Coordinates of N, CA and C in Angstrom, one line a residue:
M853 N 31.0 53.7 75.6 CA 30.9 52.3 75.6 C 29.6 51.7 74.9
F854 N 29.9 50.7 74.1 CA 28.9 50.2 73.3 C 28.7 48.7 73.7
V855 N 27.5 48.3 74.3 CA 27.3 46.9 74.8 C 26.5 46.1 73.9
T856 N 26.9 44.9 73.7 CA 26.3 43.9 72.8 C 26.1 42.7 73.6
T857 N 24.9 42.0 73.5 CA 24.7 40.7 73.9 C 24.1 39.8 73.0
K858 N 24.0 38.4 73.3 CA 23.6 37.5 72.3 C 22.5 36.7 73.0
V859 N 21.7 36.2 72.1 CA 20.7 35.1 72.6 C 21.0 33.8 72.1
W860 N 21.2 32.9 73.0 CA 21.9 31.5 72.8 C 20.8 30.7 72.2
T861 N 21.2 29.6 71.6 CA 20.2 28.6 70.8 C 19.1 28.1 71.7
D862 N 19.4 27.9 73.0 CA 18.5 27.3 73.8 C 17.3 28.2 74.0
N863 N 17.3 29.5 73.8 CA 16.3 30.4 74.0 C 15.7 31.0 72.6
L864 N 15.7 30.3 71.7 CA 15.2 30.7 70.5 C 13.7 30.2 70.3
G865 N 13.1 29.4 71.1 CA 11.8 28.9 71.0 C 10.8 30.1 71.2
S866 N 9.5 29.8 70.8 CA 8.5 30.7 71.0 C 8.3 31.2 72.4
G867 N 8.3 32.5 72.6 CA 8.2 33.1 73.9 C 9.4 33.2 74.7
Q868 N 10.6 32.7 74.2 CA 11.8 32.6 75.0 C 12.7 33.8 74.7
V869 N 12.8 34.4 73.7 CA 13.7 35.4 73.3 C 13.7 36.6 74.3
I870 N 12.6 37.2 74.5 CA 12.5 38.4 75.4 C 12.9 38.0 76.7
P871 N 12.3 36.9 77.4 CA 12.8 36.8 78.7 C 14.3 36.4 78.9
S872 N 14.9 35.9 77.8 CA 16.2 35.7 77.8 C 17.1 37.0 77.8
L873 N 16.6 38.0 76.9 CA 17.2 39.3 76.9 C 17.0 40.0 78.2
R874 N 15.8 39.9 78.8 CA 15.5 40.6 80.1 C 16.5 40.0 81.2
E875 N 16.7 38.8 81.2 CA 17.7 38.2 82.1 C 19.1 38.7 81.8
S876 N 19.6 39.0 80.6 CA 20.8 39.4 80.3 C 20.9 40.9 80.8
L877 N 19.9 41.6 80.6 CA 19.8 43.0 81.1 C 19.9 43.2 82.6
Q878 N 19.3 42.2 83.2 CA 19.4 42.2 84.7 C 20.7 41.9 85.1
R879 N 21.5 40.9 84.5 CA 22.8 40.6 84.9 C 23.8 41.7 84.6
L880 N 23.4 42.4 83.5 CA 24.3 43.6 83.2 C 24.0 44.8 84.0
G881 N 22.9 44.8 84.7 CA 22.4 46.0 85.3 C 22.1 47.2 84.5
L882 N 21.4 46.8 83.4 CA 21.1 47.8 82.3 C 19.5 47.6 82.1
E883 N 18.9 48.8 81.7 CA 17.5 48.8 81.3 C 17.4 48.6 79.7
R884 N 18.5 48.9 79.1 CA 18.5 48.8 77.6 C 19.9 48.5 77.1
I885 N 19.9 47.8 76.1 CA 21.3 47.4 75.7 C 21.4 48.0 74.1
D886 N 22.6 48.2 73.8 CA 22.9 48.8 72.4 C 22.5 47.9 71.3
L887 N 23.0 46.6 71.4 CA 22.7 45.7 70.3 C 22.5 44.3 70.8
T888 N 21.6 43.6 70.2 CA 21.4 42.1 70.7 C 21.3 41.2 69.4
L889 N 22.1 40.2 69.4 CA 22.3 39.4 68.3 C 21.8 38.0 68.6
I890 N 21.2 37.3 67.6 CA 21.0 35.9 67.6 C 22.4 35.2 67.5
H891 N 22.8 34.5 68.4 CA 24.2 34.1 68.4 C 24.4 33.1 67.4
W892 N 23.5 32.1 67.1 CA 23.6 31.1 66.1 C 22.2 30.9 65.5
P893 N 22.1 30.5 64.2 CA 20.8 30.0 63.8 C 20.4 28.8 64.6
S894 N 19.1 28.5 64.6 CA 18.7 27.4 65.3 C 19.3 26.0 64.7
P895 N 19.9 25.1 65.7 CA 20.5 24.0 65.1 C 19.5 23.2 64.2
N896 N 20.0 22.8 63.0 CA 19.3 22.0 62.0 C 18.0 22.8 61.6
D897 N 18.0 24.1 61.8 CA 16.8 25.0 61.4 C 15.5 24.4 62.0
E898 N 15.6 23.9 63.2 CA 14.4 23.3 63.8 C 13.4 24.4 64.2
I899 N 13.9 25.6 64.4 CA 13.0 26.8 64.7 C 13.2 27.8 63.5
H900 N 12.2 28.2 62.9 CA 12.3 29.2 61.8 C 12.9 30.5 62.2
V901 N 13.7 31.0 61.3 CA 14.4 32.4 61.6 C 13.3 33.4 61.9
A902 N 12.2 33.3 61.2 CA 11.1 34.4 61.4 C 10.5 34.4 62.8
Q903 N 10.6 33.2 63.4 CA 10.1 33.1 64.8 C 10.9 33.9 65.7
Y904 N 12.2 33.6 65.8 CA 12.9 34.2 66.8 C 13.3 35.6 66.4
L905 N 13.5 35.9 65.1 CA 13.9 37.4 64.9 C 12.6 38.2 65.0
G906 N 11.6 37.7 64.7 CA 10.3 38.5 65.0 C 10.2 38.9 66.5
E907 N 10.5 37.9 67.3 CA 10.5 38.3 68.7 C 11.6 39.2 69.2
L908 N 12.7 39.2 68.5 CA 13.8 40.0 68.8 C 13.4 41.5 68.3
L909 N 12.8 41.5 67.2 CA 12.3 42.9 66.8 C 11.3 43.4 67.7
E910 N 10.4 42.6 68.3 CA 9.5 43.1 69.3 C 10.2 43.6 70.5
A911 N 11.3 42.9 70.9 CA 12.1 43.4 72.0 C 12.6 44.9 71.8
K912 N 13.0 45.1 70.5 CA 13.4 46.5 70.1 C 12.2 47.4 70.2
R913 N 11.1 47.0 69.8 CA 10.0 47.9 69.8 C 9.6 48.2 71.4
Q914 N 9.9 47.2 72.2 CA 9.6 47.4 73.7 C 10.8 48.3 74.2
G915 N 11.7 48.7 73.6 CA 12.8 49.5 74.2 C 13.8 48.8 74.9
L916 N 13.9 47.4 74.7 CA 14.9 46.6 75.5 C 16.3 46.7 74.8
T917 N 16.3 47.0 73.5 CA 17.5 46.8 72.8 C 17.5 48.0 71.7
A918 N 18.5 48.7 71.5 CA 18.4 49.8 70.5 C 18.6 49.2 69.0
A919 N 19.3 48.1 68.9 CA 19.4 47.5 67.6 C 19.4 46.0 67.7
I920 N 19.1 45.3 66.5 CA 19.1 44.0 66.5 C 20.0 43.4 65.4
G921 N 20.5 42.2 65.5 CA 21.3 41.6 64.4 C 21.4 40.2 64.5
V922 N 22.3 39.5 63.7 CA 22.5 38.2 63.7 C 24.0 37.7 63.8
S923 N 24.4 36.5 64.1 CA 25.6 36.0 64.0 C 25.8 34.6 63.6
N924 N 26.7 34.4 62.7 CA 26.9 33.0 62.2 C 25.8 32.7 61.2
F925 N 25.3 33.6 60.6 CA 24.2 33.4 59.5 C 24.8 33.2 58.2
T926 N 24.4 32.2 57.6 CA 24.7 31.9 56.2 C 24.0 32.8 55.2
I927 N 24.2 32.8 53.9 CA 23.4 33.5 53.0 C 22.0 33.1 53.0
A928 N 21.8 31.7 53.1 CA 20.2 31.3 53.2 C 19.6 31.9 54.4
H929 N 20.3 31.9 55.5 CA 19.7 32.5 56.8 C 19.5 34.0 56.6
L930 N 20.5 34.7 56.1 CA 20.3 36.1 55.9 C 19.1 36.4 54.9
R931 N 18.9 35.5 54.0 CA 17.6 35.8 53.1 C 16.3 35.6 53.9
E932 N 16.3 34.6 54.7 CA 15.1 34.4 55.6 C 15.1 35.6 56.5
A933 N 16.1 36.1 57.2 CA 16.1 37.2 58.1 C 15.6 38.5 57.4
I934 N 16.0 38.8 56.2 CA 15.5 39.9 55.4 C 14.0 39.7 55.2
D935 N 13.6 38.6 54.8 CA 12.2 38.3 54.5 C 11.3 38.4 55.8
A936 N 12.0 38.1 57.1 CA 11.2 38.1 58.3 C 11.1 39.6 58.9
V937 N 12.2 40.3 58.8 CA 12.1 41.7 59.5 C 12.5 42.9 58.7
G938 N 13.0 42.6 57.5 CA 13.4 43.7 56.6 C 15.0 44.0 56.8
V939 N 15.7 44.2 55.7 CA 17.0 44.3 55.7 C 17.5 45.5 56.6
E940 N 16.6 46.6 56.7 CA 17.0 47.7 57.4 C 17.0 47.4 58.9
E941 N 16.4 46.4 59.4 CA 16.5 46.1 60.9 C 17.7 45.2 61.3
I942 N 18.5 44.7 60.3 CA 19.6 43.9 60.6 C 20.9 44.8 60.7
A943 N 21.2 45.1 62.0 CA 22.3 46.0 62.1 C 23.7 45.4 61.7
T944 N 23.9 44.1 61.9 CA 25.2 43.5 61.4 C 24.9 41.9 61.4
N945 N 25.8 41.2 60.7 CA 26.0 39.8 60.8 C 27.4 39.6 61.3
Q946 N 27.5 39.0 62.6 CA 28.8 38.9 63.2 C 29.3 37.4 62.8
V947 N 30.4 37.3 62.1 CA 30.9 36.1 61.5 C 32.3 36.0 61.6
E948 N 32.8 34.9 61.5 CA 34.3 34.7 61.5 C 34.9 35.2 60.2
I949 N 35.8 36.0 60.4 CA 36.6 36.6 59.1 C 38.0 36.9 59.6
H950 N 39.0 36.4 58.9 CA 40.4 36.7 59.1 C 41.0 36.3 57.8
P951 N 42.3 36.7 57.8 CA 43.1 36.4 56.5 C 43.0 34.9 56.0
L952 N 42.9 34.0 57.0 CA 42.9 32.6 56.6 C 41.5 32.2 56.3
L953 N 40.4 32.9 56.5 CA 39.1 32.6 56.2 C 38.4 33.9 55.9
Q954 N 38.3 34.1 54.7 CA 37.8 35.5 54.1 C 36.4 35.4 53.8
N955 N 35.7 34.4 53.7 CA 34.2 34.3 53.7 C 33.7 35.0 52.5
R956 N 34.4 34.9 51.4 CA 34.0 35.8 50.3 C 32.6 35.8 49.8
K957 N 32.1 34.7 49.7 CA 30.6 34.5 49.1 C 29.6 35.3 50.1
L958 N 29.8 35.0 51.3 CA 29.0 35.7 52.3 C 29.2 37.2 52.4
V959 N 30.4 37.6 52.3 CA 30.8 39.0 52.3 C 30.1 39.7 51.1
A960 N 30.2 39.0 49.9 CA 29.6 39.7 48.8 C 28.1 39.8 48.8
F961 N 27.5 38.7 49.3 CA 26.0 38.9 49.5 C 25.6 40.0 50.5
A962 N 26.4 40.0 51.7 CA 26.0 40.9 52.6 C 26.1 42.4 52.1
R963 N 27.2 42.6 51.5 CA 27.5 43.9 50.9 C 26.3 44.3 49.8
Q964 N 26.0 43.3 49.0 CA 24.9 43.6 48.0 C 23.6 44.1 48.6
Q965 N 23.4 43.4 49.8 CA 22.1 43.8 50.5 C 22.3 45.0 51.5
G966 N 23.5 45.4 51.6 CA 23.7 46.5 52.5 C 23.8 46.1 54.0
I967 N 24.1 44.9 54.2 CA 24.3 44.4 55.6 C 25.6 44.5 56.1
H968 N 25.8 45.3 57.3 CA 27.2 45.4 57.8 C 27.7 44.1 58.3
L969 N 29.0 44.0 58.3 CA 29.6 42.8 58.9 C 30.6 43.1 60.0
T970 N 30.5 42.2 61.1 CA 31.5 42.3 62.1 C 32.3 41.1 62.1
A971 N 33.6 41.3 62.2 CA 34.6 40.2 62.0 C 35.0 39.7 63.4
Y972 N 34.7 38.4 63.8 CA 35.1 38.0 65.1 C 36.2 36.9 64.8
M973 N 37.0 36.8 65.9 CA 38.2 35.9 65.8 C 39.2 36.4 64.6
P974 N 39.4 37.7 64.6 CA 40.1 38.2 63.5 C 41.6 37.8 63.5
L975 N 42.1 37.2 64.5 CA 43.5 36.7 64.6 C 43.6 35.1 64.6
A976 N 42.3 34.6 64.5 CA 42.2 33.1 64.4 C 43.0 32.4 65.5
Y977 N 42.8 32.9 66.8 CA 43.5 32.3 67.8 C 45.0 32.4 67.8
G978 N 45.5 33.4 67.0 CA 46.9 33.6 66.9 C 47.5 32.9 65.7
K979 N 46.7 32.2 64.9 CA 47.1 31.5 63.7 C 47.7 32.4 62.7
V980 N 46.9 33.5 62.6 CA 47.3 34.5 61.6 C 48.7 35.1 61.9
L981 N 49.0 35.3 63.2 CA 50.2 36.0 63.6 C 51.5 35.2 63.1
A982 N 51.3 33.9 62.9 CA 52.4 33.1 62.5 C 52.8 33.1 61.0
E983 N 51.9 33.7 60.3 CA 52.0 33.6 58.8 C 53.2 34.6 58.3
P984 N 54.1 34.0 57.6 CA 55.3 34.8 57.2 C 54.9 36.1 56.4
V985 N 53.9 36.1 55.6 CA 53.4 37.3 54.9 C 52.9 38.3 55.8
I986 N 52.1 38.0 56.8 CA 51.8 39.0 57.8 C 53.0 39.5 58.5
Q987 N 53.9 38.7 59.0 CA 55.1 39.1 59.7 C 56.0 40.1 58.8
R988 N 56.1 39.7 57.5 CA 56.9 40.6 56.7 C 56.3 42.0 56.5
I989 N 54.9 42.0 56.3 CA 54.2 43.3 56.2 C 54.4 44.1 57.5
A990 N 54.3 43.4 58.6 CA 54.3 44.1 59.9 C 55.7 44.7 60.0
A991 N 56.7 44.0 59.7 CA 58.2 44.5 59.8 C 58.3 45.8 58.9
S992 N 57.7 45.7 57.7 CA 57.8 46.7 56.8 C 57.2 48.1 57.4
H993 N 56.2 48.0 58.2 CA 55.5 49.1 58.8 C 55.9 49.5 60.1
G994 N 56.7 48.6 60.8 CA 57.1 48.8 62.1 C 56.1 48.6 63.1
V995 N 55.2 47.6 62.8 CA 54.0 47.4 63.7 C 54.0 45.8 64.1
S996 N 53.0 45.4 64.8 CA 52.9 43.9 65.1 C 52.1 43.2 64.1
P997 N 52.2 41.9 64.0 CA 51.5 41.2 63.1 C 50.0 41.3 63.4
A998 N 49.6 41.3 64.7 CA 48.2 41.6 65.1 C 47.6 42.8 64.5
Q999 N 48.4 43.9 64.6 CA 47.9 45.2 64.0 C 47.7 45.2 62.5
V1000 N 48.6 44.4 61.8 CA 48.4 44.2 60.4 C 47.0 43.5 60.1
A1001 N 46.8 42.4 60.8 CA 45.6 41.6 60.5 C 44.3 42.5 60.8
L1002 N 44.4 43.2 61.9 CA 43.3 44.0 62.3 C 43.0 45.2 61.3
A1003 N 44.0 45.8 60.8 CA 44.0 46.8 59.9 C 43.4 46.4 58.5
W1004 N 43.8 45.1 58.1 CA 43.4 44.5 57.0 C 41.8 44.5 57.0
S1005 N 41.2 44.0 58.1 CA 39.8 43.9 58.2 C 39.1 45.3 58.3
L1006 N 39.8 46.1 59.0 CA 39.2 47.6 59.1 C 39.1 48.2 57.8
Q1007 N 40.1 48.1 57.0 CA 40.2 48.7 55.7 C 39.1 48.2 54.8
Q1008 N 38.6 47.0 55.1 CA 37.4 46.4 54.3 C 36.1 46.8 54.8
G1009 N 36.1 47.7 55.9 CA 34.8 48.3 56.4 C 34.2 47.4 57.4
Y1010 N 34.8 46.3 57.9 CA 34.3 45.4 59.0 C 34.4 46.2 60.3
A1011 N 33.5 45.9 61.1 CA 33.8 46.1 62.6 C 34.6 45.0 63.1
V1012 N 35.5 45.1 63.9 CA 36.4 44.1 64.2 C 36.4 43.9 65.7
I1013 N 36.3 42.7 66.2 CA 36.2 42.5 67.8 C 37.2 41.5 68.2
P1014 N 38.5 42.0 68.3 CA 39.5 41.0 68.8 C 39.4 41.0 70.4
S1015 N 39.7 39.9 70.9 CA 39.7 39.7 72.4 C 41.1 40.1 72.9
A1016 N 41.1 40.6 74.1 CA 42.4 41.1 74.8 C 42.3 41.1 76.3
T1017 N 43.2 40.6 76.9 CA 43.2 40.6 78.4 C 44.2 41.6 79.1
K1018 N 45.1 42.2 78.3 CA 46.2 43.1 78.8 C 45.9 44.4 78.2
R1019 N 46.2 45.4 79.0 CA 46.0 46.9 78.6 C 46.9 47.2 77.5
D1020 N 48.1 46.7 77.4 CA 48.9 47.0 76.3 C 48.4 46.4 75.0
N1021 N 47.8 45.2 75.1 CA 47.2 44.6 73.8 C 46.0 45.4 73.4
L1022 N 45.2 46.0 74.4 CA 44.0 46.7 74.0 C 44.6 48.0 73.3
A1023 N 45.6 48.7 73.8 CA 46.1 49.8 73.2 C 46.6 49.6 71.8
A1024 N 47.2 48.6 71.7 CA 47.9 48.2 70.3 C 46.7 47.8 69.3
N1025 N 45.7 47.2 69.8 CA 44.6 47.0 68.9 C 43.9 48.2 68.4
L1026 N 43.7 49.2 69.3 CA 43.2 50.5 69.0 C 44.0 51.2 67.9
A1027 N 45.4 51.0 68.1 CA 46.4 51.8 67.2 C 46.2 51.2 65.8
A1028 N 45.7 50.0 65.7 CA 45.6 49.4 64.4 C 44.8 50.3 63.5
A1029 N 43.8 50.9 63.9 CA 43.0 51.7 63.1 C 43.7 52.9 62.4
E1030 N 44.9 53.3 62.9 CA 45.7 54.3 62.4 C 46.7 53.7 61.3
L1031 N 46.8 52.4 61.2 CA 47.7 51.8 60.1 C 47.0 51.8 58.8
R1032 N 47.7 52.2 57.7 CA 47.1 52.0 56.4 C 48.0 51.1 55.5
L1033 N 47.4 50.0 55.2 CA 48.0 49.0 54.3 C 48.0 49.5 52.8
S1034 N 49.1 49.1 52.2 CA 49.1 49.5 50.7 C 48.3 48.4 50.0
T1035 N 48.0 48.8 48.6 CA 47.3 47.8 47.8 C 48.1 46.6 47.7
E1036 N 49.4 46.7 47.7 CA 50.2 45.5 47.5 C 50.1 44.6 48.8
D1037 N 50.1 45.3 50.0 CA 49.8 44.6 51.3 C 48.5 43.8 51.3
M1038 N 47.4 44.5 50.9 CA 46.1 43.9 50.9 C 45.9 42.7 50.0
T1039 N 46.6 42.9 48.7 CA 46.6 41.7 47.8 C 47.4 40.6 48.3
A1040 N 48.5 40.8 49.1 CA 49.3 39.7 49.5 C 48.5 38.9 50.6
I1041 N 47.8 39.8 51.5 CA 47.1 39.1 52.5 C 45.8 38.4 51.9
E1042 N 45.2 38.9 50.9 CA 44.1 38.2 50.3 C 44.4 36.9 49.7
A1043 N 45.7 36.6 49.4 CA 46.1 35.4 48.9 C 46.3 34.3 50.0
L1044 N 46.2 34.7 51.2 CA 46.3 33.7 52.4 C 45.1 33.0 52.6
D1045 N 44.0 33.4 51.9 CA 42.7 32.7 52.3 C 42.8 31.2 51.8
R1046 N 42.4 30.4 52.8 CA 42.4 28.9 52.6 C 41.3 28.2 53.4
G1047 N 40.3 29.0 53.8 CA 39.0 28.5 54.3 C 39.3 27.9 55.7
E1048 N 40.2 28.3 56.4 CA 40.6 27.7 57.6 C 39.7 28.3 58.8
R1049 N 38.6 27.5 59.1 CA 37.7 28.0 60.0 C 38.0 27.5 61.5
V1050 N 37.9 28.4 62.4 CA 38.2 28.1 63.9 C 36.9 27.8 64.6
A1051 N 35.9 28.6 64.4 CA 34.6 28.3 65.1 C 33.7 27.4 64.2
N1052 N 33.6 26.2 64.6 CA 32.8 25.2 63.8 C 32.3 24.1 64.8
P1053 N 31.4 24.5 65.7 CA 30.8 23.4 66.6 C 29.8 22.5 65.8
G1054 N 29.6 21.4 66.4 CA 28.7 20.4 65.7 C 27.4 20.9 65.2
F1055 N 26.8 22.0 65.9 CA 25.5 22.4 65.6 C 25.6 23.6 64.6
A1056 N 26.8 23.9 64.0 CA 26.9 24.9 63.0 C 26.2 24.6 61.8
P1057 N 25.8 25.8 61.1 CA 25.0 25.6 59.9 C 26.0 25.1 58.8
R1058 N 25.4 24.7 57.6 CA 26.2 24.3 56.5 C 26.7 25.7 55.8
W1059 N 28.0 25.9 56.0 CA 28.6 27.2 55.5 C 28.7 27.4 54.1
D1060 N 28.6 28.6 53.7 CA 28.7 28.9 52.3 C 30.1 28.7 51.7

């Protein structure tokens, strides 16, 4: 089991990151967590990336977390993060990626820098499953549309974190790792990109 937690925006101020992480550890009943992420950049960049990432790196040095990373960081925020702690310390950037929002500029930059990507909301709350292209590819392989969407992400090297509340869905999600899509399949899915973002709260950064 790999356990990840996140530090919310309310806890990014000076001296707040480590206490927030300690509270999470207490709630989880753990002494150390595998990965801790900054959930969102500070709204309106009121707090500098170097401030809270520096504190998160100190938490790693104290043994509270095995790795650190970020979530919902734009290219500009990633540049600041690299300057603050070094690219080797950024385990991943967890961002919304799915066939309807492929985030190509951010993906290209992250890969250029060697930063791993974690794709959240890979099914876009089910919107991806209704796409005729996805359904056609699923039928041709004898699998579900969800498995096609997950396989598309996995074949690009992303870590993928779909949510599931039923055992059967969990098993099906895991089975997606065994599905191999053809070049034609991948190209057809790439054509579905239309910048359709699901996670876009009022405090979100200006997306790339």
